[in-house]
Amino acid sequence: MLKYDAIEVHFGELWLKGMNRNDFVSRLKHNILDMISATGADIVHNRDRFFIYPKNESGFLEIIESLKNTFGISWFGPVMLAKNSIESILSASNLMFSKDDTVRISASRSYKGTPFNSKDIVSSFMHSGSLNFNLDKNSDKVLHISVMEGETSLCREKIKGLGGLPVGSSGNAIVLLSGGIDSPVSALYAMKRGLKPIYLHVHAFNDNSEAENSKMKDIIKILRKFSPSSKIYFIPSHIFQTATLKIPRKYELVLFRRFLFKIAEEVAEKEDAEVIVTGESLGQVASQTVKNMIASQYGIKRLIFRPLSGFDKAEIISRAKEIGTYDLSIKPYKDVCSIGIKNPSTGMPPDKVSALYEECDISAVISRSLNLSDVI
Ligand code: ATP
Ligand code: MG
């Protein structure tokens, strides 16, 4: 295998950020370091990009896999580094292609202090007898040459990044995670907009350890590829279930959703999170009619972010398959009873929910449930 010198990383939407740019760049650097710390690689910031210097070949491969899961990157790729001279650029590129290759040259200069410009680079390729590959401006094999202050990078494989913003740059978010298809996908889109997830899962098991060892563990494992150090709260539902036994079943669903938002708000306070994220999609099921959504979120002061609001179920499913959570989500799971109620009310007025909330003393239910929670 060709010996590359480094991995070049270009920032995603970060160039938009004016004043806050430095915060975003250092957040991205911190996130990358968090992902690749085990490889011992160094990372160096150079204007609009990073260079990562892996210690060995397996480090290269491992880092490339991690970068594929890092938000805030527009593209990255392994590069060879040459001196800022035509000669050095030509000899490095000779190592990168074989005799039979036809290659298009794409050259740019972010540093204008060299005695040659990008046109000179391309024409020197055409006139150089030392090259062992053919140039073809239509070839899909491309050599990207980028002249910077001090050195030039050569890249033959640009890998598309995830785009978006570095996780954490928009602060913390409580992500309501069920065992279903939608919420893991919503977690991904929340991370894409720079939110650092703290997961909250309300379960129907007798004790937390059963939930912690269920498929939820595997779903979290996949989501942690995008944000390695995210916490999760496991909260039992039995106190809620017992407290609401007396109310008509058709009202329980929206009351449960109000309970979810309120308990999320308590956790948000503790975790310094301004946002609550759900996998709701407008009109998808009874709990997600406009009226029931208004009644559920009534009185919540945090921003409720619903990244999937405008998605069709089929779109959500295809994203879930890409991420790898779909097969886990469709596995049988012990759902909280209220979610499966037949014929729930589809238009509950907020006042009605508030009255039931008082009647069942949900505030007390919340503090007792939180006392029984586990944080992992
Ligand atoms: P999902 O596929 O994510 O379960 P859904 O289509 O089944 O979503 P609902 O059951 O109405 O829809 O849940 C809507 C959202 O509420 C979920 O996407 C999730 O964000 C949150 N939620 C539902 N149940 C729970 C739970 N037990 N614990 C934490 N959050 C939950
Ligand atoms: Mg669900």
PDB file of C-alpha atoms and ligand atoms in Angstrom, residues 177-183 257 284-285 288 313 335 339, ligand 2:
ATOM      1  CA  LEU A 177     -35.252   7.583  22.944  1.00  0.00           C
ATOM      2  CA  SER A 178     -37.862   4.838  22.612  1.00  0.00           C
ATOM      3  CA  GLY A 179     -37.251   1.343  21.298  1.00  0.00           C
ATOM      4  CA  GLY A 180     -38.806   2.332  17.968  1.00  0.00           C
ATOM      5  CA  ILE A 181     -37.519   3.255  14.524  1.00  0.00           C
ATOM      6  CA  ASP A 182     -37.828   7.021  14.649  1.00  0.00           C
ATOM      7  CA  SER A 183     -36.024   8.286  17.709  1.00  0.00           C
ATOM      8  CA  ARG A 257     -46.292  12.370  26.598  1.00  0.00           C
ATOM      9  CA  GLN A 284     -47.783   9.904  11.912  1.00  0.00           C
ATOM     10  CA  VAL A 285     -49.774   8.401  14.793  1.00  0.00           C
ATOM     11  CA  GLN A 288     -48.702  13.209  16.829  1.00  0.00           C
ATOM     12  CA  LYS A 313     -42.101   6.985   7.444  1.00  0.00           C
ATOM     13  CA  ASP A 335     -43.047  -1.014  25.267  1.00  0.00           C
ATOM     14  CA  ILE A 339     -48.073   3.761  23.857  1.00  0.00           C
TER      15      ILE A 339
HETATM   16 MG    MG B   2     -42.447   4.379  19.816  1.00  0.00          MG
END
